[in-house]
Amino acid sequence: MSVEGVFEVTDRDTNSLAEFLSQRGCQVLTIDNHVPDGHYTVKSMAEDTAQLLDHLHWTTDNHIVGISMGGMIAMQLASDHPAYVASLCLISTTSTWQPTPVPDALPRTLDLSSPNYEVEAMLVEYPETWLAAPSKHDPRQTNQEYTLEVWIAPHVWQHALTDHCPVKLGRTRLSSSKPPTPEGYKRQLWAVEHYDLGEEGLARIARAGYPVLVCTGDQDAIVAASNSEFLADRLKAPLKLFAHCGHNVNVQECERLNQLLLDFLSMPKGGEH
């Protein structure tokens, strides 16, 4: 089961992993948030996830993968409902919110008023050196050009498709999911900034005994890599640090991360990677 985060701006992030695993015999569930009134909280989103698993009768043996805010939801679910979990993979996440390594990183990813919104967001989510390098998928383009065209989906912000946001980008990826709204993103941001699983929550995960894997990029400007180091230490879990990667390690190193997850899921008791 994959739980996505507030900073994953297109469903292709999930679909790439879901397709990779489903083609290899896994049954994959990806989830969206519902739309409650008032503030979101990570705990309430974890309870929504538990209720969905109950509805599907998936109450045991679930391999949980959480990215960014999705990692927070995954940890809360694993702490509150350990019987549901067979393994836990945490990517670019934290158990308690800390100031971002780059000042104003979060506002820059959500400021739709900026005429260079997509570029501003990418400069936070990816290292500049990687953005300037040729894409391995299409060497005629830089990673920035390729990512704007293929991964970033401006249809998420359909109302923002103005003269400064080329319409062709909005046509690149049409999602079957209902696009999130700016208000929804603000509520998710509030949930992230007020999240704290605490030492006891982490201890419950550690005591549960299921395998845990922690992954992060060493140049994450939104959730510092030190947060993943802390999680790996507290959860007695292996840490995979992706060199020269930012927050969206699942985009920069999609193939490597997918294979790492498959190897992890194939190991009955987890292990070092």
XYZ file of C-alpha atoms in Angstrom:
273
model
C 0.000 0.000 0.000
C 1.367 3.411 -0.955
C 0.555 6.597 0.964
C 1.523 9.788 -0.833
C 2.561 13.117 0.615
C 1.586 16.734 0.293
C 4.647 17.520 -1.778
C 4.129 14.803 -4.386
C 2.518 16.910 -7.056
C 1.424 14.242 -9.516
C -0.114 10.830 -9.273
C 2.539 9.516 -11.661
C 4.845 9.220 -8.642
C 2.495 6.632 -7.209
C 1.625 5.035 -10.519
C 5.254 4.334 -11.395
C 5.743 2.350 -8.187
C 2.288 0.766 -8.365
C 2.812 -0.391 -11.933
C 6.296 -1.697 -11.154
C 5.084 -3.768 -8.196
C 1.815 -4.936 -9.756
C 3.685 -6.237 -12.789
C 5.690 -8.366 -10.373
C 2.750 -10.014 -8.668
C 1.946 -7.514 -5.915
C -1.553 -6.234 -5.218
C -1.200 -2.473 -4.767
C -3.532 0.033 -3.116
C -2.954 3.784 -3.405
C -5.150 6.184 -1.490
C -6.371 9.779 -1.684
C -7.422 11.965 1.217
C -11.102 12.635 1.720
C -12.223 16.228 2.239
C -13.265 16.915 5.853
C -14.294 20.293 7.170
C -11.741 22.085 9.299
C -8.120 21.084 9.797
C -6.595 17.840 8.633
C -4.409 15.981 11.115
C -1.977 13.190 10.364
C -3.699 11.030 12.973
C -7.106 11.496 11.338
C -5.635 10.628 7.943
C -4.108 7.483 9.438
C -7.521 6.557 10.849
C -9.063 7.103 7.410
C -6.482 4.673 6.057
C -7.275 2.104 8.741
C -10.997 2.370 7.982
C -10.326 1.833 4.282
C -8.247 -1.253 5.079
C -11.072 -2.519 7.295
C -13.548 -1.980 4.464
C -11.334 -3.974 2.096
C -10.682 -6.650 4.754
C -6.963 -5.917 4.448
C -6.353 -6.102 8.184
C -3.080 -8.062 8.160
C 0.060 -8.491 6.073
C 0.108 -5.032 4.491
C 3.424 -3.693 3.229
C 3.184 0.062 3.814
C 5.172 2.574 1.745
C 4.917 6.238 2.772
C 6.476 9.226 1.020
C 6.852 12.674 2.625
C 3.578 13.415 4.468
C 2.553 9.914 3.451
C 5.428 8.642 5.564
C 3.986 10.454 8.568
C 0.596 8.859 7.920
C 2.284 5.472 7.501
C 4.119 5.818 10.822
C 0.955 6.874 12.636
C -0.921 3.911 11.153
C 1.901 1.537 12.052
C 2.053 2.888 15.601
C -1.710 2.824 16.211
C -2.521 -0.375 14.286
C 0.587 -2.593 14.266
C -1.426 -5.720 13.437
C -2.210 -4.274 9.998
C 1.471 -3.980 9.070
C 3.829 -6.574 7.606
C 6.572 -4.086 6.738
C 7.105 -0.344 6.616
C 9.124 1.745 4.155
C 9.573 5.442 4.953
C 10.792 7.814 2.225
C 11.756 11.486 2.650
C 9.828 11.850 5.881
C 10.030 12.659 9.588
C 8.312 11.691 12.823
C 8.110 15.307 13.968
C 8.178 18.460 11.905
C 11.423 20.436 11.870
C 12.290 23.728 10.145
C 13.145 23.117 6.501
C 16.849 23.128 5.558
C 16.089 25.812 2.947
C 14.224 28.831 4.408
C 10.706 29.305 3.037
C 10.905 25.972 1.213
C 7.256 25.105 1.808
C 5.777 28.453 0.709
C 7.862 28.266 -2.463
C 6.313 24.921 -3.378
C 2.783 26.273 -2.912
C 2.958 29.891 -4.139
C 0.669 29.835 -7.168
C 0.952 33.602 -7.544
C 4.558 33.325 -8.680
C 4.954 33.613 -12.468
C 7.637 30.925 -12.215
C 5.742 28.633 -9.856
C 6.789 25.318 -11.430
C 10.465 26.287 -11.549
C 10.397 27.676 -7.996
C 8.879 24.438 -6.722
C 11.411 22.321 -8.593
C 14.347 24.311 -7.217
C 13.164 23.307 -3.755
C 12.351 19.689 -4.560
C 15.464 18.856 -6.642
C 19.161 19.849 -6.531
C 20.057 22.527 -9.089
C 22.951 20.450 -10.423
C 20.582 17.580 -11.210
C 18.041 19.870 -12.863
C 20.735 21.268 -15.178
C 22.086 17.856 -16.195
C 20.922 15.981 -19.335
C 17.985 13.647 -18.744
C 18.804 9.956 -18.992
C 15.351 9.483 -20.498
C 15.917 12.065 -23.244
C 19.442 13.535 -23.484
C 18.084 16.325 -25.705
C 16.422 17.750 -22.601
C 17.713 18.724 -19.201
C 16.245 17.004 -16.168
C 14.366 20.230 -15.464
C 12.768 20.261 -18.919
C 11.931 16.567 -18.807
C 10.520 16.743 -15.299
C 8.354 19.751 -16.120
C 6.973 17.959 -19.156
C 6.476 14.469 -17.771
C 6.358 14.498 -13.977
C 4.984 17.861 -12.944
C 1.255 17.969 -13.671
C -0.078 21.535 -13.665
C -3.591 20.157 -14.097
C -3.383 19.676 -10.334
C -3.732 23.453 -10.253
C -6.150 23.779 -13.161
C -7.202 27.266 -12.153
C -3.565 28.373 -12.387
C -3.199 27.568 -16.090
C -2.683 31.166 -17.169
C -0.334 32.776 -19.661
C 2.647 32.062 -17.427
C 1.842 28.339 -17.265
C 1.987 26.735 -20.733
C -1.166 24.790 -21.491
C 0.866 22.016 -23.117
C 2.194 21.099 -19.677
C -1.328 20.673 -18.392
C -2.043 18.266 -21.224
C 1.009 16.120 -20.608
C -0.475 14.100 -17.759
C -4.209 13.795 -17.267
C -5.020 12.127 -13.980
C -7.871 9.821 -13.150
C -7.749 11.207 -9.620
C -9.661 14.293 -8.564
C -7.124 17.147 -8.534
C -6.346 18.528 -5.073
C -7.276 22.118 -4.346
C -5.120 24.907 -2.908
C -7.269 24.799 0.234
C -6.633 21.078 0.537
C -2.901 21.632 0.219
C -3.006 24.327 2.905
C -4.798 21.939 5.259
C -2.268 19.210 4.547
C 0.511 21.690 5.218
C -1.069 22.549 8.569
C -1.219 18.837 9.424
C 2.443 18.376 8.550
C 3.623 21.367 10.551
C 1.695 20.210 13.643
C 2.740 16.557 13.521
C 4.725 14.872 16.280
C 4.589 11.094 16.651
C 6.738 11.264 19.771
C 9.172 8.828 21.307
C 6.430 6.483 22.519
C 4.932 6.261 19.036
C 8.319 5.373 17.599
C 8.862 2.864 20.396
C 5.569 1.130 19.530
C 6.750 0.719 15.943
C 10.125 -0.603 17.073
C 8.495 -3.067 19.476
C 6.134 -4.399 16.800
C 9.008 -6.228 15.161
C 8.075 -5.902 11.486
C 10.822 -4.933 9.014
C 11.383 -1.211 8.443
C 13.387 0.487 5.685
C 14.216 4.211 5.663
C 15.209 6.077 2.479
C 16.093 9.686 1.729
C 18.084 11.948 -0.530
C 21.170 13.549 0.958
C 20.206 16.975 -0.451
C 16.565 17.117 0.634
C 15.697 20.797 1.102
C 12.274 20.114 2.647
C 12.863 17.253 5.105
C 16.523 17.145 6.104
C 18.287 13.806 5.752
C 19.055 13.963 9.473
C 15.379 13.159 10.102
C 15.782 9.842 8.299
C 18.989 9.149 10.200
C 17.035 9.716 13.419
C 14.243 7.369 12.281
C 16.682 4.646 11.287
C 18.363 4.885 14.682
C 15.134 4.830 16.701
C 13.515 2.083 14.623
C 16.719 0.019 14.331
C 16.208 0.089 10.570
C 18.598 0.172 7.621
C 19.001 3.599 6.023
C 19.421 4.026 2.273
C 20.885 7.448 1.523
C 20.632 8.419 -2.153
C 23.547 10.654 -3.109
C 22.873 13.952 -4.895
C 19.100 13.553 -4.466
C 16.536 15.996 -3.169
C 13.084 15.513 -1.653
C 11.619 13.667 -4.630
C 14.063 10.785 -4.585
C 11.254 8.656 -6.017
C 11.496 10.765 -9.183
C 15.256 11.236 -9.395
C 16.051 7.591 -8.698
C 12.775 5.959 -9.680
C 14.240 2.723 -11.052
C 16.722 2.229 -8.217
C 14.142 2.974 -5.545
C 11.544 0.676 -7.107
C 14.029 -2.192 -7.231
C 15.160 -1.489 -3.666
C 11.545 -1.682 -2.477
C 10.947 -4.912 -4.372
C 14.069 -6.458 -2.836
C 12.976 -5.279 0.612
C 9.469 -6.690 0.213
C 10.933 -9.992 -0.951
C 12.943 -10.434 2.250
C 10.825 -12.131 4.954
C 12.585 -10.353 7.802
C 13.939 -7.297 6.003
C 17.638 -6.641 6.200
C 20.494 -4.373 5.211
C 20.531 -2.903 1.721
